[in-house]
Short mmCIF file of C-alpha atoms in Angstrom, two decimals:
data_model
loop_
_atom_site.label_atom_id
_atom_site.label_comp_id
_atom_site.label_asym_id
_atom_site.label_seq_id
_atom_site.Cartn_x
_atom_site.Cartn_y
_atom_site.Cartn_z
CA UNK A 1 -48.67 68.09 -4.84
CA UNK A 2 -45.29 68.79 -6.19
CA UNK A 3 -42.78 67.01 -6.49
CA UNK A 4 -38.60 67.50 -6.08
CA UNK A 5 -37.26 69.91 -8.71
CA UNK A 6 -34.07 70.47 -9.70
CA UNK A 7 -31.92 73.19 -11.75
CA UNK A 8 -30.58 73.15 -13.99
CA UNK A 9 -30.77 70.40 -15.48
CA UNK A 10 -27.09 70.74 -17.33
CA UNK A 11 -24.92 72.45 -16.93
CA UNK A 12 -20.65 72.52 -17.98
CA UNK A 13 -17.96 73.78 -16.02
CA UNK A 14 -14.21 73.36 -16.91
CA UNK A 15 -11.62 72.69 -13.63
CA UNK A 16 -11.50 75.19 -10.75
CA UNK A 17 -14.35 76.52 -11.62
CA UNK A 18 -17.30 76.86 -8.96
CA UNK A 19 -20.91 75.23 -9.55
CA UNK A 20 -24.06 75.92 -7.47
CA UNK A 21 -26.94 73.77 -8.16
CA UNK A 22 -30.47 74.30 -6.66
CA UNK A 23 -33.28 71.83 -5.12
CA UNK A 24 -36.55 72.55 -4.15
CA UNK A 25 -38.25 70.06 -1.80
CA UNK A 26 -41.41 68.55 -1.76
CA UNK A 27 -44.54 70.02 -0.71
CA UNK A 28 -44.82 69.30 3.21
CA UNK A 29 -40.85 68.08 3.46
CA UNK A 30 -38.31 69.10 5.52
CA UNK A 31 -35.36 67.07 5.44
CA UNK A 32 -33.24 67.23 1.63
CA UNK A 33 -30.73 64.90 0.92
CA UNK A 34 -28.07 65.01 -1.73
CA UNK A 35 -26.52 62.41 -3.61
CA UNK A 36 -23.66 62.12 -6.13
CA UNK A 37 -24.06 59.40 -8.88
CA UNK A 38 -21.55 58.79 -11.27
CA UNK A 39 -21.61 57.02 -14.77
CA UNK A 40 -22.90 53.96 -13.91
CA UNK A 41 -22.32 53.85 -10.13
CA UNK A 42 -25.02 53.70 -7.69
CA UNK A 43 -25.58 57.11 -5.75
CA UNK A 44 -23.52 58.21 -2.88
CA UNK A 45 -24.57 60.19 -0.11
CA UNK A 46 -22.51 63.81 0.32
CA UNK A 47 -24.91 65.64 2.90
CA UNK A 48 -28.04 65.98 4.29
CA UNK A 49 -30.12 69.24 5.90
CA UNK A 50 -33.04 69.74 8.25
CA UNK A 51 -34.08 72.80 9.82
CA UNK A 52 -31.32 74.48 7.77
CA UNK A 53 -28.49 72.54 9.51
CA UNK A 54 -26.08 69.75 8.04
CA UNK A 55 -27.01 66.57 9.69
CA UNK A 56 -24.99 63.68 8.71
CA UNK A 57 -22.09 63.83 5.82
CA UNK A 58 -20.68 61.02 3.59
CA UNK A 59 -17.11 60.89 2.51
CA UNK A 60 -16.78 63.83 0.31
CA UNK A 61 -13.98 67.02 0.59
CA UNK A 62 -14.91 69.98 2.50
CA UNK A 63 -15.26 71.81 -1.15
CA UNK A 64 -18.27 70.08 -1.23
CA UNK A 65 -20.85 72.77 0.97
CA UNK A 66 -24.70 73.42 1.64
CA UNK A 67 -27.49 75.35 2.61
CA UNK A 68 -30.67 75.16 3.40
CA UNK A 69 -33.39 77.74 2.99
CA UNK A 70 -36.41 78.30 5.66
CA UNK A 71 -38.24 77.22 2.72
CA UNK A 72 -37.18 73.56 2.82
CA UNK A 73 -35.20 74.41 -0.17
CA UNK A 74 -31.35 74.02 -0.73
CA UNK A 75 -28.05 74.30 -2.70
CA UNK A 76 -25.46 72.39 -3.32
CA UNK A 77 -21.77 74.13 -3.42
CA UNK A 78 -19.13 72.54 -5.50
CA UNK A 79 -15.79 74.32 -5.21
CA UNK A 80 -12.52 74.19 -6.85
CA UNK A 81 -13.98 71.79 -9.81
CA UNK A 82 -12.13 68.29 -10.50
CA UNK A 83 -12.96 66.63 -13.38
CA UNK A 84 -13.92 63.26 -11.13
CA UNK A 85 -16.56 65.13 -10.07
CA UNK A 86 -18.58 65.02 -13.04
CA UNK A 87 -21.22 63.09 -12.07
CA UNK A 88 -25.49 63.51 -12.06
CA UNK A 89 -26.50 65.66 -8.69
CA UNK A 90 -29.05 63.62 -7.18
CA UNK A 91 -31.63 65.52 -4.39
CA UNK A 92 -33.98 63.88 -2.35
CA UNK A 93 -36.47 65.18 -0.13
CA UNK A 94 -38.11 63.66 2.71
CA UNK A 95 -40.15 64.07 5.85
CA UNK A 96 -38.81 64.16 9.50
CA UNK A 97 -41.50 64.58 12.30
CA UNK A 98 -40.31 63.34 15.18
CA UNK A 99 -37.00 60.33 15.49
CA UNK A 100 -36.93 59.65 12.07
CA UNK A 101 -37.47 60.99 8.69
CA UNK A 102 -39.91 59.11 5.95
CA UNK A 103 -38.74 57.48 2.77
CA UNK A 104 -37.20 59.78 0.64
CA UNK A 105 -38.36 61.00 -2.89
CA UNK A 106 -35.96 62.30 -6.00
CA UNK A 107 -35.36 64.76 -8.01
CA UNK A 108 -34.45 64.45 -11.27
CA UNK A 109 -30.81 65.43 -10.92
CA UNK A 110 -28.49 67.48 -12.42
CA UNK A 111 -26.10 66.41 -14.89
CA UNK A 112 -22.38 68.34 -13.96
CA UNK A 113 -20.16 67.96 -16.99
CA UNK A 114 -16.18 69.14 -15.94
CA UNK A 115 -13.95 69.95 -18.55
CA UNK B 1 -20.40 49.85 7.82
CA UNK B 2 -23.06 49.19 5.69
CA UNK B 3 -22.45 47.68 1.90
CA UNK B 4 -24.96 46.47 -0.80
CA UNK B 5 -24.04 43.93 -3.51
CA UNK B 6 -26.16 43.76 -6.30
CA UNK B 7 -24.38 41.24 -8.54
CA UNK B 8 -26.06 41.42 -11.63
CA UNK B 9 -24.64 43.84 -13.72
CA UNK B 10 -27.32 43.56 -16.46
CA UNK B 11 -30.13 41.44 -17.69
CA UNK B 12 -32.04 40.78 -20.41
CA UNK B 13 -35.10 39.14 -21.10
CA UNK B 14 -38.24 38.42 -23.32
CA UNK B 15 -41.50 40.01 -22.40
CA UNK B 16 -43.77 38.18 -20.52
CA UNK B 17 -41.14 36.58 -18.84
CA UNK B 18 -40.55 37.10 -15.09
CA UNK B 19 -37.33 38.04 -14.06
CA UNK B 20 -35.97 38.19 -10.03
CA UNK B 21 -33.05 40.59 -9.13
CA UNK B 22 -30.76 40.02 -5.97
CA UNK B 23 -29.62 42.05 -3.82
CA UNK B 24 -27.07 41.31 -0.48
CA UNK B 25 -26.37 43.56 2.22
CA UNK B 26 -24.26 43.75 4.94
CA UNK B 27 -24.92 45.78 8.15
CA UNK B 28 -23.98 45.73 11.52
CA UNK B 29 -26.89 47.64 12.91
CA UNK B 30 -29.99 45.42 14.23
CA UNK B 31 -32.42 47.73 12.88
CA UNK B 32 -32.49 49.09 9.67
CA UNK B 33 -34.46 49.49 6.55
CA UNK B 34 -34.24 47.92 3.09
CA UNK B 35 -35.18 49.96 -0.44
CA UNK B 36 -35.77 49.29 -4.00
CA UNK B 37 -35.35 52.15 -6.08
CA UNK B 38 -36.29 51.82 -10.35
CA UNK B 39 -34.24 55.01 -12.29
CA UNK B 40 -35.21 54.94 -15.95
CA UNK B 41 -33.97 56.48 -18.69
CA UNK B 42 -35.32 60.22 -17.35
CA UNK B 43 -32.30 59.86 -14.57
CA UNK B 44 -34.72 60.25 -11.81
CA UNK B 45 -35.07 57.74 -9.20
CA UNK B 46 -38.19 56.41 -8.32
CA UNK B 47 -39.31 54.66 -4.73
CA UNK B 48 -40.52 51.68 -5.20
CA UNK B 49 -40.62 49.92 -1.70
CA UNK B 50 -38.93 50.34 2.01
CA UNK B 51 -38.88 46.89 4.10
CA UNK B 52 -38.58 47.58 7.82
CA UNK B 53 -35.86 44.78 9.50
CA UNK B 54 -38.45 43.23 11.62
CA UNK B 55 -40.68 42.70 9.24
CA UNK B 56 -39.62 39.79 6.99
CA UNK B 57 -43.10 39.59 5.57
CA UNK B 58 -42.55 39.24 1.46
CA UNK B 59 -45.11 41.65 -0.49
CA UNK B 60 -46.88 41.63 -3.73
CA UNK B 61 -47.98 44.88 -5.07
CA UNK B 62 -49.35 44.16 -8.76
CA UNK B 63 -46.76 42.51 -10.59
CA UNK B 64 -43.60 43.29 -8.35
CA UNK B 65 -43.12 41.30 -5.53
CA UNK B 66 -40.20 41.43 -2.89
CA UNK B 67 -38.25 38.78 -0.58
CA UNK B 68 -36.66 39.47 2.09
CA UNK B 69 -34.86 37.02 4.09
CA UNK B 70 -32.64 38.48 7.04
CA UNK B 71 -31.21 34.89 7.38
CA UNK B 72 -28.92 34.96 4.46
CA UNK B 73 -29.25 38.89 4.23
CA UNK B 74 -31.05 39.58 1.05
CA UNK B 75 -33.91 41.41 -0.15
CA UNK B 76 -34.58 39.95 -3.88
CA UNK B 77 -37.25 41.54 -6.24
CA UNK B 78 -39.35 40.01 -9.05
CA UNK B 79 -41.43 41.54 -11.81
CA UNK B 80 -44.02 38.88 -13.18
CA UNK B 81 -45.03 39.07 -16.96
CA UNK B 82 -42.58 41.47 -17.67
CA UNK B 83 -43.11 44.53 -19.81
CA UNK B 84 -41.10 47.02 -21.90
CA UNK B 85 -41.78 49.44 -19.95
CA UNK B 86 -40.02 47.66 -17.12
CA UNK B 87 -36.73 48.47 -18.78
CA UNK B 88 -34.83 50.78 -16.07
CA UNK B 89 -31.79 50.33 -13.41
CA UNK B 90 -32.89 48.66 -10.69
CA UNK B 91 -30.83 49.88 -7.08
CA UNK B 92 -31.26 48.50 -3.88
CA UNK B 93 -30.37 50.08 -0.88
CA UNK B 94 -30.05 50.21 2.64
CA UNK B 95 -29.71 52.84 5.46
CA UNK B 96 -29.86 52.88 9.21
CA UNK B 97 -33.08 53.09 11.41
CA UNK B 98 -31.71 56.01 13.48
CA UNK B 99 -29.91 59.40 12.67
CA UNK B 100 -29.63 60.59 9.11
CA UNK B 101 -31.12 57.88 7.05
CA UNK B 102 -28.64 58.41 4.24
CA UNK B 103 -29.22 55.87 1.50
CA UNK B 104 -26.46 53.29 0.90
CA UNK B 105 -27.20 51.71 -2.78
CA UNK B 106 -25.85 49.04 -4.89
CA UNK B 107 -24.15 49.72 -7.88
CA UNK B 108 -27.58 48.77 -9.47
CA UNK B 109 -28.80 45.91 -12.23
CA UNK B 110 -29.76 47.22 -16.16
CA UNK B 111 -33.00 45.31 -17.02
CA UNK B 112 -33.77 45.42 -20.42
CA UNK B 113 -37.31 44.27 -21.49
CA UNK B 114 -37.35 42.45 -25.18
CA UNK B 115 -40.47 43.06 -27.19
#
Protein backbone atom coordinates (compact mmCIF):
# COMPACT_ATOMS: atom_id res chain seq x y z
CA UNK A 1 0.00 0.00 0.00
CA UNK A 2 1.20 3.45 -0.58
CA UNK A 3 1.22 5.96 1.23
CA UNK A 4 0.62 10.12 0.71
CA UNK A 5 3.35 11.62 -1.47
CA UNK A 6 4.20 14.86 -1.94
CA UNK A 7 6.34 17.15 -4.48
CA UNK A 8 8.49 18.61 -4.25
CA UNK A 9 9.76 18.48 -1.39
CA UNK A 10 11.42 22.26 -1.57
CA UNK A 11 11.04 24.42 -3.30
CA UNK A 12 11.84 28.74 -3.27
CA UNK A 13 9.85 31.32 -4.68
CA UNK A 14 10.48 35.11 -4.17
CA UNK A 15 7.02 37.51 -3.76
CA UNK A 16 4.35 37.50 -6.49
CA UNK A 17 5.49 34.70 -7.75
CA UNK A 18 3.03 31.61 -8.31
CA UNK A 19 3.69 28.03 -6.65
CA UNK A 20 1.86 24.77 -7.52
CA UNK A 21 2.53 21.92 -5.33
CA UNK A 22 1.28 18.31 -5.99
CA UNK A 23 -0.29 15.41 -3.66
CA UNK A 24 -1.01 12.10 -4.46
CA UNK A 25 -3.45 10.24 -2.18
CA UNK A 26 -3.44 7.07 -0.69
CA UNK A 27 -4.19 3.90 -2.24
CA UNK A 28 -8.14 3.40 -1.84
CA UNK A 29 -8.71 7.34 -0.63
CA UNK A 30 -10.81 9.77 -1.81
CA UNK A 31 -11.06 12.70 0.23
CA UNK A 32 -7.38 15.04 0.38
CA UNK A 33 -7.01 17.56 2.77
CA UNK A 34 -4.51 20.36 2.88
CA UNK A 35 -2.93 22.00 5.62
CA UNK A 36 -0.61 24.99 6.13
CA UNK A 37 1.93 24.73 9.06
CA UNK A 38 4.11 27.36 9.87
CA UNK A 39 7.46 27.48 11.92
CA UNK A 40 6.43 26.13 14.89
CA UNK A 41 2.62 26.49 14.70
CA UNK A 42 0.34 23.66 14.64
CA UNK A 43 -1.28 23.02 11.08
CA UNK A 44 -4.17 24.92 9.76
CA UNK A 45 -6.71 23.73 7.56
CA UNK A 46 -6.96 25.80 3.92
CA UNK A 47 -9.24 23.27 1.89
CA UNK A 48 -10.43 20.07 1.43
CA UNK A 49 -11.65 17.92 -1.96
CA UNK A 50 -13.78 14.88 -2.65
CA UNK A 51 -15.03 13.78 -5.84
CA UNK A 52 -13.02 16.66 -7.34
CA UNK A 53 -15.06 19.37 -5.53
CA UNK A 54 -13.96 21.84 -2.62
CA UNK A 55 -15.81 20.79 0.41
CA UNK A 56 -15.18 22.84 3.37
CA UNK A 57 -12.45 25.91 3.47
CA UNK A 58 -10.54 27.42 6.44
CA UNK A 59 -9.68 31.04 6.68
CA UNK A 60 -7.27 31.51 3.92
CA UNK A 61 -7.46 34.32 0.73
CA UNK A 62 -9.06 33.30 -2.38
CA UNK A 63 -5.27 33.17 -3.91
CA UNK A 64 -5.16 30.16 -2.19
CA UNK A 65 -6.98 27.48 -5.05
CA UNK A 66 -7.37 23.60 -5.77
CA UNK A 67 -8.02 20.78 -7.78
CA UNK A 68 -8.65 17.56 -7.66
CA UNK A 69 -7.88 14.89 -10.20
CA UNK A 70 -10.32 11.72 -10.99
CA UNK A 71 -7.37 10.05 -9.68
CA UNK A 72 -7.83 11.08 -6.04
CA UNK A 73 -4.90 13.23 -6.64
CA UNK A 74 -4.60 17.10 -6.19
CA UNK A 75 -2.80 20.51 -6.31
CA UNK A 76 -2.48 23.11 -4.34
CA UNK A 77 -2.45 26.82 -6.06
CA UNK A 78 -0.65 29.55 -4.29
CA UNK A 79 -0.99 32.89 -6.09
CA UNK A 80 0.44 36.24 -5.82
CA UNK A 81 3.29 34.94 -3.19
CA UNK A 82 3.58 36.79 0.37
CA UNK A 83 6.36 36.12 2.25
CA UNK A 84 3.91 35.00 5.42
CA UNK A 85 3.15 32.33 3.47
CA UNK A 86 6.21 30.48 3.81
CA UNK A 87 5.23 27.77 5.65
CA UNK A 88 5.50 23.51 5.22
CA UNK A 89 2.39 22.33 2.80
CA UNK A 90 0.86 19.68 4.70
CA UNK A 91 -1.62 16.97 2.58
CA UNK A 92 -3.65 14.49 4.04
CA UNK A 93 -5.61 11.89 2.56
CA UNK A 94 -8.47 10.08 3.84
CA UNK A 95 -11.45 7.87 3.17
CA UNK A 96 -15.14 9.01 2.79
CA UNK A 97 -17.75 6.17 2.13
CA UNK A 98 -20.78 7.19 3.15
CA UNK A 99 -21.51 10.45 6.13
CA UNK A 100 -18.17 10.70 7.08
CA UNK A 101 -14.67 10.37 6.02
CA UNK A 102 -11.96 8.07 8.11
CA UNK A 103 -8.99 9.40 9.99
CA UNK A 104 -6.77 11.08 7.88
CA UNK A 105 -3.09 10.13 6.94
CA UNK A 106 -0.03 12.71 5.91
CA UNK A 107 2.14 13.44 3.61
CA UNK A 108 5.30 14.52 4.19
CA UNK A 109 4.82 18.15 3.19
CA UNK A 110 6.36 20.57 1.28
CA UNK A 111 8.59 23.08 2.55
CA UNK A 112 7.60 26.76 0.57
CA UNK A 113 10.47 29.14 1.20
CA UNK A 114 9.29 33.06 -0.06
CA UNK A 115 11.83 35.44 -0.64
CA UNK B 1 -15.66 27.37 17.24
CA UNK B 2 -13.44 24.84 18.06
CA UNK B 3 -9.83 25.65 19.87
CA UNK B 4 -7.11 23.28 21.29
CA UNK B 5 -4.66 24.34 24.05
CA UNK B 6 -1.78 22.37 24.44
CA UNK B 7 0.14 24.26 27.13
CA UNK B 8 3.33 22.75 27.20
CA UNK B 9 5.53 24.31 24.95
CA UNK B 10 8.38 21.79 25.45
CA UNK B 11 9.59 19.03 27.66
CA UNK B 12 12.35 17.27 28.53
CA UNK B 13 13.08 14.24 30.21
CA UNK B 14 15.41 11.23 31.09
CA UNK B 15 14.80 7.93 29.43
CA UNK B 16 12.92 5.55 31.09
CA UNK B 17 10.97 8.06 32.56
CA UNK B 18 7.24 8.45 31.75
CA UNK B 19 6.11 11.61 30.73
CA UNK B 20 2.04 12.75 30.25
CA UNK B 21 1.17 15.63 27.81
CA UNK B 22 -2.15 17.73 28.12
CA UNK B 23 -4.19 18.76 25.93
CA UNK B 24 -7.72 21.12 26.40
CA UNK B 25 -10.26 21.69 23.94
CA UNK B 26 -13.08 23.64 23.54
CA UNK B 27 -16.06 22.81 21.26
CA UNK B 28 -19.48 23.57 21.04
CA UNK B 29 -20.54 20.60 19.01
CA UNK B 30 -21.86 17.40 21.11
CA UNK B 31 -20.19 15.07 18.91
CA UNK B 32 -16.89 15.19 17.81
CA UNK B 33 -13.64 13.41 17.66
CA UNK B 34 -10.33 13.81 19.51
CA UNK B 35 -6.60 13.09 17.76
CA UNK B 36 -3.08 12.69 18.71
CA UNK B 37 -0.80 13.25 16.03
CA UNK B 38 3.47 12.55 16.70
CA UNK B 39 5.54 14.73 13.68
CA UNK B 40 9.23 13.96 14.04
CA UNK B 41 12.01 15.36 12.74
CA UNK B 42 11.06 13.97 8.90
CA UNK B 43 8.09 16.83 9.04
CA UNK B 44 5.52 14.26 8.42
CA UNK B 45 2.73 13.74 10.71
CA UNK B 46 1.93 10.57 11.95
CA UNK B 47 -1.72 9.24 13.41
CA UNK B 48 -1.43 8.03 16.41
CA UNK B 49 -5.04 7.72 17.88
CA UNK B 50 -8.80 9.20 17.17
CA UNK B 51 -11.16 9.11 20.44
CA UNK B 52 -14.82 9.21 19.45
CA UNK B 53 -16.87 11.80 22.12
CA UNK B 54 -18.96 9.10 23.48
CA UNK B 55 -16.50 7.00 24.19
CA UNK B 56 -14.57 8.16 27.27
CA UNK B 57 -12.97 4.76 27.58
CA UNK B 58 -8.94 5.54 28.27
CA UNK B 59 -6.66 3.11 26.01
CA UNK B 60 -3.33 1.52 26.29
CA UNK B 61 -1.68 0.52 23.15
CA UNK B 62 2.01 -0.64 24.17
CA UNK B 63 3.56 2.04 25.97
CA UNK B 64 1.21 5.08 25.02
CA UNK B 65 -1.79 5.38 26.78
CA UNK B 66 -4.56 8.14 26.45
CA UNK B 67 -7.19 9.95 28.90
CA UNK B 68 -9.88 11.38 28.00
CA UNK B 69 -12.17 13.05 30.29
CA UNK B 70 -15.11 15.12 28.60
CA UNK B 71 -15.82 16.50 32.16
CA UNK B 72 -13.04 18.95 32.33
CA UNK B 73 -12.48 18.66 28.43
CA UNK B 74 -9.15 17.05 27.99
CA UNK B 75 -7.65 14.27 26.26
CA UNK B 76 -4.01 13.80 28.01
CA UNK B 77 -1.39 11.28 26.61
CA UNK B 78 1.41 9.33 28.36
CA UNK B 79 4.39 7.42 27.05
CA UNK B 80 5.68 4.89 29.80
CA UNK B 81 9.52 4.09 29.91
CA UNK B 82 10.28 6.60 27.59
CA UNK B 83 12.69 6.21 24.71
CA UNK B 84 14.85 8.36 22.41
CA UNK B 85 13.14 7.59 19.84
CA UNK B 86 10.08 9.17 21.38
CA UNK B 87 11.62 12.56 20.72
CA UNK B 88 8.99 14.32 18.20
CA UNK B 89 6.14 17.20 18.44
CA UNK B 90 3.36 15.94 19.89
CA UNK B 91 -0.24 17.80 18.38
CA UNK B 92 -3.52 17.18 19.50
CA UNK B 93 -6.43 17.91 17.68
CA UNK B 94 -9.94 18.03 17.27
CA UNK B 95 -12.55 18.24 14.42
CA UNK B 96 -16.27 17.87 14.08
CA UNK B 97 -18.26 14.54 13.69
CA UNK B 98 -20.16 15.81 10.61
CA UNK B 99 -19.19 17.68 7.30
CA UNK B 100 -15.56 18.17 6.40
CA UNK B 101 -13.64 16.77 9.26
CA UNK B 102 -10.95 19.41 8.98
CA UNK B 103 -8.40 18.97 11.72
CA UNK B 104 -8.16 21.74 14.35
CA UNK B 105 -4.58 21.19 16.23
CA UNK B 106 -2.77 22.64 19.06
CA UNK B 107 0.16 24.51 18.63
CA UNK B 108 1.86 21.17 19.69
CA UNK B 109 4.44 20.09 22.77
CA UNK B 110 8.52 19.36 21.78
CA UNK B 111 9.40 16.15 23.73
CA UNK B 112 12.84 15.58 23.90
CA UNK B 113 14.01 12.10 25.12
CA UNK B 114 17.53 12.25 27.23
CA UNK B 115 19.76 9.25 26.78
Amino acid sequence: ETGVTQSPTHLIKTRGQQVTLRCSSQSGHNTVSWYQQALGQGPQFIFQYYREEENGRGNFPPRFSGLQFPNYSSELNVNALELDDSALYLCASSSRTSGRADEQFFGPGTRLTVL
Amino acid sequence: AQKVTQAQTEISVVEKEDVTLDCVYETRDTTYYLFWYKQPPSGELVFLIRRNSFDEQNEISGRYSWNFQKSTSSFNFTITASQVVDSAVYFCALSEAWGNEKLTFGTGTRLTIIP
